[in-house]
PDB file of C-alpha atoms and ligand atoms in Angstrom:
ATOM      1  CA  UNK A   1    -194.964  96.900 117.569  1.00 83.00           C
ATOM      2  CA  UNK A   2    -195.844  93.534 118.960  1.00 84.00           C
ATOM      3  CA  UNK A   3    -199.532  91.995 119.421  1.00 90.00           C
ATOM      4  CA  UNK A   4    -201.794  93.187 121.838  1.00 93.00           C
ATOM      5  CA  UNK A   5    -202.263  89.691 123.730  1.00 91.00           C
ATOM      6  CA  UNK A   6    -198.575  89.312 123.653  1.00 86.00           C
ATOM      7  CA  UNK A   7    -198.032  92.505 125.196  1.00 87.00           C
ATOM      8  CA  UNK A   8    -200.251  92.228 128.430  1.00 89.00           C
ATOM      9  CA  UNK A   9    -198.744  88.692 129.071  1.00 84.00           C
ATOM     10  CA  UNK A  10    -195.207  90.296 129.439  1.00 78.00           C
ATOM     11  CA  UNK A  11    -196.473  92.634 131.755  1.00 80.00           C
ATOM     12  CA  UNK A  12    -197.611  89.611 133.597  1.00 78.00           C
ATOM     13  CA  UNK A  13    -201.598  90.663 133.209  1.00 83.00           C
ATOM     14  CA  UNK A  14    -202.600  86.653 132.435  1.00 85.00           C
ATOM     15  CA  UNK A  15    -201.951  83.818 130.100  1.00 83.00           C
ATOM     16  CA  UNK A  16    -202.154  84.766 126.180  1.00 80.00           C
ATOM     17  CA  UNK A  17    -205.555  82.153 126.425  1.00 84.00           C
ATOM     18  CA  UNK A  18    -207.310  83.782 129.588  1.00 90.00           C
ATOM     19  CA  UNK A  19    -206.317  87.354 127.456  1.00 92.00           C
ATOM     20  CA  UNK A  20    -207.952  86.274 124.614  1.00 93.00           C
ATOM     21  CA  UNK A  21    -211.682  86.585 126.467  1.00 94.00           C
ATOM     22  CA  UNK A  22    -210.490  89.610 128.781  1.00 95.00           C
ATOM     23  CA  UNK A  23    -209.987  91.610 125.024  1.00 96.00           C
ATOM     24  CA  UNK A  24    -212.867  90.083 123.410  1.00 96.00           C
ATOM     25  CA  UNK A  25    -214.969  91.344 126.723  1.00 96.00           C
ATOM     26  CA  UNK A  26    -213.847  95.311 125.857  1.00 96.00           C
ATOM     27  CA  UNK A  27    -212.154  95.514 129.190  1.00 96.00           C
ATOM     28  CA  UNK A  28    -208.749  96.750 126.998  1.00 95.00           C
ATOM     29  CA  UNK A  29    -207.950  99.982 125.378  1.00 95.00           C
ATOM     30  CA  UNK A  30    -204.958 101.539 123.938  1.00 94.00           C
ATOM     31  CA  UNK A  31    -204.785 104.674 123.398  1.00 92.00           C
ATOM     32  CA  UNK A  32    -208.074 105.839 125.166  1.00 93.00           C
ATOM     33  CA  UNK A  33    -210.401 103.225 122.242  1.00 94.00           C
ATOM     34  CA  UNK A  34    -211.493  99.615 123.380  1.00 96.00           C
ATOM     35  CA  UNK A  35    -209.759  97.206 121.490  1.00 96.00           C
ATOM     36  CA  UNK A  36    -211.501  93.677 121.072  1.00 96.00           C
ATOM     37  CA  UNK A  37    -208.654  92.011 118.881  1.00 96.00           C
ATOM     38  CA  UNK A  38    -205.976  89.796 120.650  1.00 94.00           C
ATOM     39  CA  UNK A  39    -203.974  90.191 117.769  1.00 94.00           C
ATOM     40  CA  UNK A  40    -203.698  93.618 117.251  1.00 94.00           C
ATOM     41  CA  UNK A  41    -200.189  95.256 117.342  1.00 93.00           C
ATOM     42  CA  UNK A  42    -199.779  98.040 119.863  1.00 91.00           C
ATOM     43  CA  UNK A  43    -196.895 100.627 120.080  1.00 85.00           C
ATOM     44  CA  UNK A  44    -194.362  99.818 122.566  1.00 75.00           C
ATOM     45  CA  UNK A  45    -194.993 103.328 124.250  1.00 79.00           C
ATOM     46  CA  UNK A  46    -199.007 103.156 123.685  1.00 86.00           C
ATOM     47  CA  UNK A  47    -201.012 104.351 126.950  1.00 90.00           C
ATOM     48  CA  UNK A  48    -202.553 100.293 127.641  1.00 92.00           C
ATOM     49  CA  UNK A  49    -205.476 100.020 130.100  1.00 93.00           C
ATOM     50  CA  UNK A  50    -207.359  97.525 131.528  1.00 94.00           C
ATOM     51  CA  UNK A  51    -210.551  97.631 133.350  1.00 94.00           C
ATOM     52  CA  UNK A  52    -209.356 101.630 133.283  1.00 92.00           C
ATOM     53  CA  UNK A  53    -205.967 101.264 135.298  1.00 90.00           C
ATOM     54  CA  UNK A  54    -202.836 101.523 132.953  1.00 89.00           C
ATOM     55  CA  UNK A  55    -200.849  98.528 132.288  1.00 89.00           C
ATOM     56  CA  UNK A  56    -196.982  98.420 132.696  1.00 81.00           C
ATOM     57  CA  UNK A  57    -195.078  96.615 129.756  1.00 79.00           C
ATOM     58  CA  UNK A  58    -192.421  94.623 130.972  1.00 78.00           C
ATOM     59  CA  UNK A  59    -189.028  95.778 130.811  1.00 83.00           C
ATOM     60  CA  UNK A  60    -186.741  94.416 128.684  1.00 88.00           C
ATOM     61  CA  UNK A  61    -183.419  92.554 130.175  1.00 93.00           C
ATOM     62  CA  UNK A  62    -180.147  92.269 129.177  1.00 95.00           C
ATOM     63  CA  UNK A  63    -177.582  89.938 129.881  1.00 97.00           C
ATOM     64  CA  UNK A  64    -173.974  90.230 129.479  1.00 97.00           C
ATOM     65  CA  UNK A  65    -172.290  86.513 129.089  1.00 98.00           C
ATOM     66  CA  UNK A  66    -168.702  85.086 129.247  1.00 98.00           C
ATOM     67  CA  UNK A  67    -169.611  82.245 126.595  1.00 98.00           C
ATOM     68  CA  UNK A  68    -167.984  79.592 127.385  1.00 98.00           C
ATOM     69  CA  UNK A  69    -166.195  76.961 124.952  1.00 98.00           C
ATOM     70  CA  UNK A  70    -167.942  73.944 123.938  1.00 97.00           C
ATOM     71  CA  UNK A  71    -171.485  75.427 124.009  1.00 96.00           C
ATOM     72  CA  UNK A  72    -173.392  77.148 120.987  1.00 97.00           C
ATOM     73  CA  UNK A  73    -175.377  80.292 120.408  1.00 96.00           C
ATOM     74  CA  UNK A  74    -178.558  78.387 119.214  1.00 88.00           C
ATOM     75  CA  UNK A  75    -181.914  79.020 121.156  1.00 84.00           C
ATOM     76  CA  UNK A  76    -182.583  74.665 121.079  1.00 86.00           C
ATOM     77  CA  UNK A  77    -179.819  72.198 119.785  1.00 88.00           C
ATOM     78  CA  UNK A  78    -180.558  68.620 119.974  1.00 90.00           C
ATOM     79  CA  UNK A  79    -176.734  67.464 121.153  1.00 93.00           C
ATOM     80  CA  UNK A  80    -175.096  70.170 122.007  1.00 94.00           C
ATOM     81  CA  UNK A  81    -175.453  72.442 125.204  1.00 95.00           C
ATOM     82  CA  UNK A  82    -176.356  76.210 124.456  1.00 96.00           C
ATOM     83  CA  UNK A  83    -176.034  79.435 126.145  1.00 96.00           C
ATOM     84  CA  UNK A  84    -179.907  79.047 127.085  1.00 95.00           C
ATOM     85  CA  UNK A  85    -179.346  75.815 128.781  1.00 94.00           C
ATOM     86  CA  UNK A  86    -176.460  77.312 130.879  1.00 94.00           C
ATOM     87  CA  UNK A  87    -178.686  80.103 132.071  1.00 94.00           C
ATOM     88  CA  UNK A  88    -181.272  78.064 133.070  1.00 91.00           C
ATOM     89  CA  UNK A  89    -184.463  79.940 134.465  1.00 88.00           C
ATOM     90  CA  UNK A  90    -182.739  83.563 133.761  1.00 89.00           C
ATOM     91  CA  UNK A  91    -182.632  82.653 130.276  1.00 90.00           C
ATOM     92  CA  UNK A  92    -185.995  82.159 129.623  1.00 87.00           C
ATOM     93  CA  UNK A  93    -187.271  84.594 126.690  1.00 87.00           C
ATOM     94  CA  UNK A  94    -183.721  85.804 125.883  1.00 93.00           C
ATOM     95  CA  UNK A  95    -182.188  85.315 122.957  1.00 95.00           C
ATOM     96  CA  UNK A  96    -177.837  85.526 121.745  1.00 96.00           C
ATOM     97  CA  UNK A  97    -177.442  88.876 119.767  1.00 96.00           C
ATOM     98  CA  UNK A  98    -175.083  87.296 116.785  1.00 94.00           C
ATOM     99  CA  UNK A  99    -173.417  84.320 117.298  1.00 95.00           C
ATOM    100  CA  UNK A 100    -170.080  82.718 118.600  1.00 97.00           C
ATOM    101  CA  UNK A 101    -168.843  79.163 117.298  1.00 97.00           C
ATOM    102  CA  UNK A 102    -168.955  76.549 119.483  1.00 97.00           C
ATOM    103  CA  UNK A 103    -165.629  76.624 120.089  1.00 98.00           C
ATOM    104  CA  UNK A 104    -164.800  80.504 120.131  1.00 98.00           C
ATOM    105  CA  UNK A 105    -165.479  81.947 123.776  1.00 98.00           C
ATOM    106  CA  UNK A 106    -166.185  85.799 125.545  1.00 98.00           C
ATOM    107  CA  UNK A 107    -168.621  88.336 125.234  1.00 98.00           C
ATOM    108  CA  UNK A 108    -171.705  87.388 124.706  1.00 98.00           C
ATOM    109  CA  UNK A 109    -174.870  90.000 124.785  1.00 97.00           C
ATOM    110  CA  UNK A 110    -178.747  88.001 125.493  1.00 97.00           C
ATOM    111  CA  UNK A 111    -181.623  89.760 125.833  1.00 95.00           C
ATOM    112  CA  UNK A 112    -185.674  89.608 125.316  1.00 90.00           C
ATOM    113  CA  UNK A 113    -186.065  93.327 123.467  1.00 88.00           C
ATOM    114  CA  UNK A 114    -185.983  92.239 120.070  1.00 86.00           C
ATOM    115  CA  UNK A 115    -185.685  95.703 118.576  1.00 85.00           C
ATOM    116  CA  UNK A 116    -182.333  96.273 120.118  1.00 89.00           C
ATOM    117  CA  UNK A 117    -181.037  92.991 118.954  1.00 91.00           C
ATOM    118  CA  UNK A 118    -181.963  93.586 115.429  1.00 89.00           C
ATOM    119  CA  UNK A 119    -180.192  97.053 115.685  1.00 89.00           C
ATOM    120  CA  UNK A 120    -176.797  95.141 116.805  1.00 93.00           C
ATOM    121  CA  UNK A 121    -176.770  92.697 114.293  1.00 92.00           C
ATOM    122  CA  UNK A 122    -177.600  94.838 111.213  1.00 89.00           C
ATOM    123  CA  UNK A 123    -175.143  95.116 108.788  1.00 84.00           C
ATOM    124  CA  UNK A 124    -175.648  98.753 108.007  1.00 86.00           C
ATOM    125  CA  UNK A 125    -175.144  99.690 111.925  1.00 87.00           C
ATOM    126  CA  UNK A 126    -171.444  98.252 111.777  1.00 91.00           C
ATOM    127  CA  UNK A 127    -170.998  97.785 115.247  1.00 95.00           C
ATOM    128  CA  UNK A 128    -167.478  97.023 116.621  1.00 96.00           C
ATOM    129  CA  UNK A 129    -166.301  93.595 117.235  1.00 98.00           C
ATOM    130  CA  UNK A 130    -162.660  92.847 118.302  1.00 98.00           C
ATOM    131  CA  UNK A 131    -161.317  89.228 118.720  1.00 98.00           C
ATOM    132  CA  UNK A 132    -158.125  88.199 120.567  1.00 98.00           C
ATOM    133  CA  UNK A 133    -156.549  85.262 118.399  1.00 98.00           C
ATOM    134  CA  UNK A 134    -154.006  82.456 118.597  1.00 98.00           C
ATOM    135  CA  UNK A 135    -152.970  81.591 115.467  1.00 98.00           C
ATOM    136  CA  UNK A 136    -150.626  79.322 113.634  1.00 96.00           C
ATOM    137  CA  UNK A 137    -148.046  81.132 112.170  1.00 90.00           C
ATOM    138  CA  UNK A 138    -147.915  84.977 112.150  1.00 94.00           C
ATOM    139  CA  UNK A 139    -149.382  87.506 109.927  1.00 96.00           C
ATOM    140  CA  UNK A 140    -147.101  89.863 108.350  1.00 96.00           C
ATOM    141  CA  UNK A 141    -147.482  93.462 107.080  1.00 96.00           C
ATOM    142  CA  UNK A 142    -149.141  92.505 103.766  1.00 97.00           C
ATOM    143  CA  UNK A 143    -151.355  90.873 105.742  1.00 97.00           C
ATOM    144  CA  UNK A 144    -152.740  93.745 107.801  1.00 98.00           C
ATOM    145  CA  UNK A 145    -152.884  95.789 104.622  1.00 98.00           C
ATOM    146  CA  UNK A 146    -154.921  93.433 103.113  1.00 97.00           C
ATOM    147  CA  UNK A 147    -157.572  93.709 105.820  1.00 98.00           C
ATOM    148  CA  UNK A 148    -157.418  97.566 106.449  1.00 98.00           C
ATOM    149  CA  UNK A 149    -157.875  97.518 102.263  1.00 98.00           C
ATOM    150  CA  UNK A 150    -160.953  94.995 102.649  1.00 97.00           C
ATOM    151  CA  UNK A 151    -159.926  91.329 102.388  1.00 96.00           C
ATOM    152  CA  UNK A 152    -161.571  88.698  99.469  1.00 94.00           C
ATOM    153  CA  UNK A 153    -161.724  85.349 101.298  1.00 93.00           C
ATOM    154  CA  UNK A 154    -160.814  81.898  99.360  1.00 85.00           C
ATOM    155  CA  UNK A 155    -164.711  81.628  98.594  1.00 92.00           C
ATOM    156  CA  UNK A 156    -165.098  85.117  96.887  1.00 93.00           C
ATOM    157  CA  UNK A 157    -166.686  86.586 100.267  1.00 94.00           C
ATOM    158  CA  UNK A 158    -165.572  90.110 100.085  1.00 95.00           C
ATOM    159  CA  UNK A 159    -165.261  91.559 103.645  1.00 96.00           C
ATOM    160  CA  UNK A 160    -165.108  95.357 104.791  1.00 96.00           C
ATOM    161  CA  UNK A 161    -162.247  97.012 106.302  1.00 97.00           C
ATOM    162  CA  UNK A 162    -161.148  95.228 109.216  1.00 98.00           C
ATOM    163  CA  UNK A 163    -157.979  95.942 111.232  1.00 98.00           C
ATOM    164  CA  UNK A 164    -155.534  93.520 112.117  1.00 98.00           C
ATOM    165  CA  UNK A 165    -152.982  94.026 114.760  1.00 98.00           C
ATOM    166  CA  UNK A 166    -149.852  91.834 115.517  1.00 98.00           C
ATOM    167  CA  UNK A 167    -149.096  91.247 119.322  1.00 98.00           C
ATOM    168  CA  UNK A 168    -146.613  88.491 119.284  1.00 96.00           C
ATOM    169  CA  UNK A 169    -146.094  85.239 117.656  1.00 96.00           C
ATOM    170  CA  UNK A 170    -148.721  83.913 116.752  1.00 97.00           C
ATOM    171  CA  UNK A 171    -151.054  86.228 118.534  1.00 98.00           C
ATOM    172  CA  UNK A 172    -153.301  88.896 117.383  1.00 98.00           C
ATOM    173  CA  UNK A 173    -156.124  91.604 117.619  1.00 98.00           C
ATOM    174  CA  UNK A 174    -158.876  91.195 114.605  1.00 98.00           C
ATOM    175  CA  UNK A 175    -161.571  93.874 114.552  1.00 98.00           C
ATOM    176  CA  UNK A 176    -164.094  93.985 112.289  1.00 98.00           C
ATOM    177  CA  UNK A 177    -167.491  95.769 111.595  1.00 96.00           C
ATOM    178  CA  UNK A 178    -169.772  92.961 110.424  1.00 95.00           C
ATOM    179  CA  UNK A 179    -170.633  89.207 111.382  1.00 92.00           C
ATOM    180  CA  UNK A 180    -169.962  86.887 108.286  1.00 93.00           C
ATOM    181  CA  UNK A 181    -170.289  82.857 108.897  1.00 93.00           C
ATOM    182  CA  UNK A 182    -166.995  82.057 111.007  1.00 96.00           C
ATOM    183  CA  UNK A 183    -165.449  85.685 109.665  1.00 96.00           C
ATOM    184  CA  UNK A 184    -162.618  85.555 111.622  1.00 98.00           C
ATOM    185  CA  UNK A 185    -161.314  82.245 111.206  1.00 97.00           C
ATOM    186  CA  UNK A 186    -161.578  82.956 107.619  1.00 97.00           C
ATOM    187  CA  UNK A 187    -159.787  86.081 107.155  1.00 97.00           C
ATOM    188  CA  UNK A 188    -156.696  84.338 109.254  1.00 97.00           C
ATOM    189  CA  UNK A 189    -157.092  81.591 107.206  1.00 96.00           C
ATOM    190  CA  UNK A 190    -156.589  83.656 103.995  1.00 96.00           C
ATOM    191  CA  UNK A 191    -153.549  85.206 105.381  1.00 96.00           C
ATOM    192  CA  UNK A 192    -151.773  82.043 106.037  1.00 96.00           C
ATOM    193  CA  UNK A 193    -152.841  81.783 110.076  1.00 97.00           C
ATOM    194  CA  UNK A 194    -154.926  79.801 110.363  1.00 97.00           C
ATOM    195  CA  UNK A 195    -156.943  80.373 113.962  1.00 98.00           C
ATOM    196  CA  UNK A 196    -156.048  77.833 116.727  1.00 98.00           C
ATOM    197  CA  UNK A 197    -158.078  79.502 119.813  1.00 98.00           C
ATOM    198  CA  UNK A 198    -160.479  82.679 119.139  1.00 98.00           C
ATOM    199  CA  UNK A 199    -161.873  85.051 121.933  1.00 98.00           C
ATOM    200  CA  UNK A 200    -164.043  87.852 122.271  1.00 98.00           C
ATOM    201  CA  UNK A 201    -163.107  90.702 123.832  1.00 98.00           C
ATOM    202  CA  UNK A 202    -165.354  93.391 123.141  1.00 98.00           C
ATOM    203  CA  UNK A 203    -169.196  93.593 121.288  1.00 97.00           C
ATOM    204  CA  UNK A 204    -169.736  97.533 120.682  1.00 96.00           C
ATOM    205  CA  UNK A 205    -168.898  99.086 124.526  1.00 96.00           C
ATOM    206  CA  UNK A 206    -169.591  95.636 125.984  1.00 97.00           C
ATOM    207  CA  UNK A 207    -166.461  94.209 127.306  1.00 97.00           C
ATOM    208  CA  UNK A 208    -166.041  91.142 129.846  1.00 95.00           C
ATOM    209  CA  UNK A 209    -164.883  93.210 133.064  1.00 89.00           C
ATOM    210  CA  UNK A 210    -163.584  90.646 135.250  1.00 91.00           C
ATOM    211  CA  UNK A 211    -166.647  88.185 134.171  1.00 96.00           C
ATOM    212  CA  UNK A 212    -165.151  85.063 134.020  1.00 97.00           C
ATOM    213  CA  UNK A 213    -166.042  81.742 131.826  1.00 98.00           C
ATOM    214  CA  UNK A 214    -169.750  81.018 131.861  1.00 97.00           C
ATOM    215  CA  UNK A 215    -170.167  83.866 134.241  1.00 97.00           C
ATOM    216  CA  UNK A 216    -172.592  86.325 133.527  1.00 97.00           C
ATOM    217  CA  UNK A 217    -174.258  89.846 134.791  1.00 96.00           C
ATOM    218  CA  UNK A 218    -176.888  92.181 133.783  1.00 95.00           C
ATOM    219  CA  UNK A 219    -175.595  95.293 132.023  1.00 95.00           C
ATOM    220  CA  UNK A 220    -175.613  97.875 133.626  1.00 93.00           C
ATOM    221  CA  UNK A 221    -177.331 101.566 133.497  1.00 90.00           C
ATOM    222  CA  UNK A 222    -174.438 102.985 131.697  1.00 93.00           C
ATOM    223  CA  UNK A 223    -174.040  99.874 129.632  1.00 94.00           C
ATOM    224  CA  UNK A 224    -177.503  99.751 128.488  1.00 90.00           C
ATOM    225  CA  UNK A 225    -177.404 103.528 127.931  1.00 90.00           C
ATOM    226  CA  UNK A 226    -173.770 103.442 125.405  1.00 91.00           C
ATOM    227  CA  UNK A 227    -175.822 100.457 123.676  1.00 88.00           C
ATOM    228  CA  UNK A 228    -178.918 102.812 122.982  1.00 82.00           C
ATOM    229  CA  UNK A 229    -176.160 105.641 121.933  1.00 82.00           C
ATOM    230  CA  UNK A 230    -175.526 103.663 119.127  1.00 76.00           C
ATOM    231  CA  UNK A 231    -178.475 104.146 117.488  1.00 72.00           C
TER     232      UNK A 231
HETATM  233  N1  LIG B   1    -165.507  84.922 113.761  1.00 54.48           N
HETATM  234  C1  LIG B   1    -165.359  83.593 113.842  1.00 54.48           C
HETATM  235  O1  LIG B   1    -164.666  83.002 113.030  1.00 54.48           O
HETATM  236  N2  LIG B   1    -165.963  82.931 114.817  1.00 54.48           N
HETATM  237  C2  LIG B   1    -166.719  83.548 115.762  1.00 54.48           C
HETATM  238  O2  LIG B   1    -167.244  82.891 116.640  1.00 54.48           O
HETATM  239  C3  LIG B   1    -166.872  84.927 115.681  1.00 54.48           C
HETATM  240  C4  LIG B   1    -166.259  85.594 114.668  1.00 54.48           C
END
């Protein structure tokens, strides 16, 4: 549900301010009754007319980033550069689902439908996130029982089940089901490995495909569709 006003000016009808008199003038209705109130909230899928011809809403985008290192997931930072700011124009109305650190890098999912992004980031959805790490020192077994059991960090944080795979010295595969402040790092940490360089490799289907640092695309048909699957 979003406000009425809102609605028609991402379908590009006019500017929230010019909307404001076109409602007030009955020239709107949703769902076949005139509606004089800028702020009321319509239904994404509501049948919107003005002056009797129906009006589009504006489809939502989606944007699949390589974050880069060195740049944060904020929407406005006063020092540092964001995602936004390395998007430039394309960004404009999107917004990071979840967050990197500044200093972790790879996928990286923006978009404007705010639904969808809620859906991602909610804790009872679980969606799949799997991190490539270089750590300092290597985890052993007891480690990676410790995260399939559910790991306690050094503050008390319980975490879920995560798994933990070992794929060299000092290199491994976290993946976990939730987004806790700097989760990662901190489950490494409490086993002794602490993190020394921390990628993304894959957000639920989303996975960087040849994209390369700061690179991005728009998902595609199949992308967006494995996305809605998850719901
Ligand atoms: N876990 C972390 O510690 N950092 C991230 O950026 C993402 C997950």
């Amino acid at each position: 549900m979003q406000r009425l006003d809102k609605f028609l000016s991402e379908a590009g009808v006019a500017s929230r301010r010019e909307l404001g008199a076109i409602i007030r003038a009955g020239r709107v209705s949703v769902d076949g009754q005139v509606i004089r109130r800028p702020e009321q909230k319509v239904d994404e899928h509501a049948a919107v007319l003005l002056d009797g011809a129906p009006v589009c809403a504006a489809a939502p985008r989606y944007l699949l980033l390589y974050k880069p290192l060195g740049c944060v997931c904020s929407t406005d930072d006063p020092r540092d550069q964001t995602v936004l700011d390395l998007l430039g124009r394309e960004g404009e109305g999107l917004f990071p689902v979840g967050r990197l650190d500044k200093m972790t890098e790879g996928v990286l999912l923006l978009t404007d439908d705010g639904q969808l992004g809620h859906n991602l980031t909610s804790p009872k959805k679980g969606v799949e996130k799997v991190y490539l790490a270089a750590c300092s020192g290597t985890p052993d077994q007891a480690a990676v029982d410790a995260f399939a059991a559910g790991l306690t960090l050094r503050d008390g944080t319980r975490c879920r089940p995560a798994r933990l795979e070992i794929l060299g010295p000092g290199q491994v595969r976290v993946t976990v089901h939730e987004g806790k402040y700097h989760q990662v790092r901190r489950m490494l940490a409490a086993v002794g490995a602490p993190v020394d360089a921390l990628l993304r490799e894959r957000f639920g289907p989303l996975t960087l495909d040849g994209l390369q640092s700061g690179q991005w695309r728009n998902l595609t048909k199949e992308e967006r569709s494995l996305l809605s699957d998850i719901f």
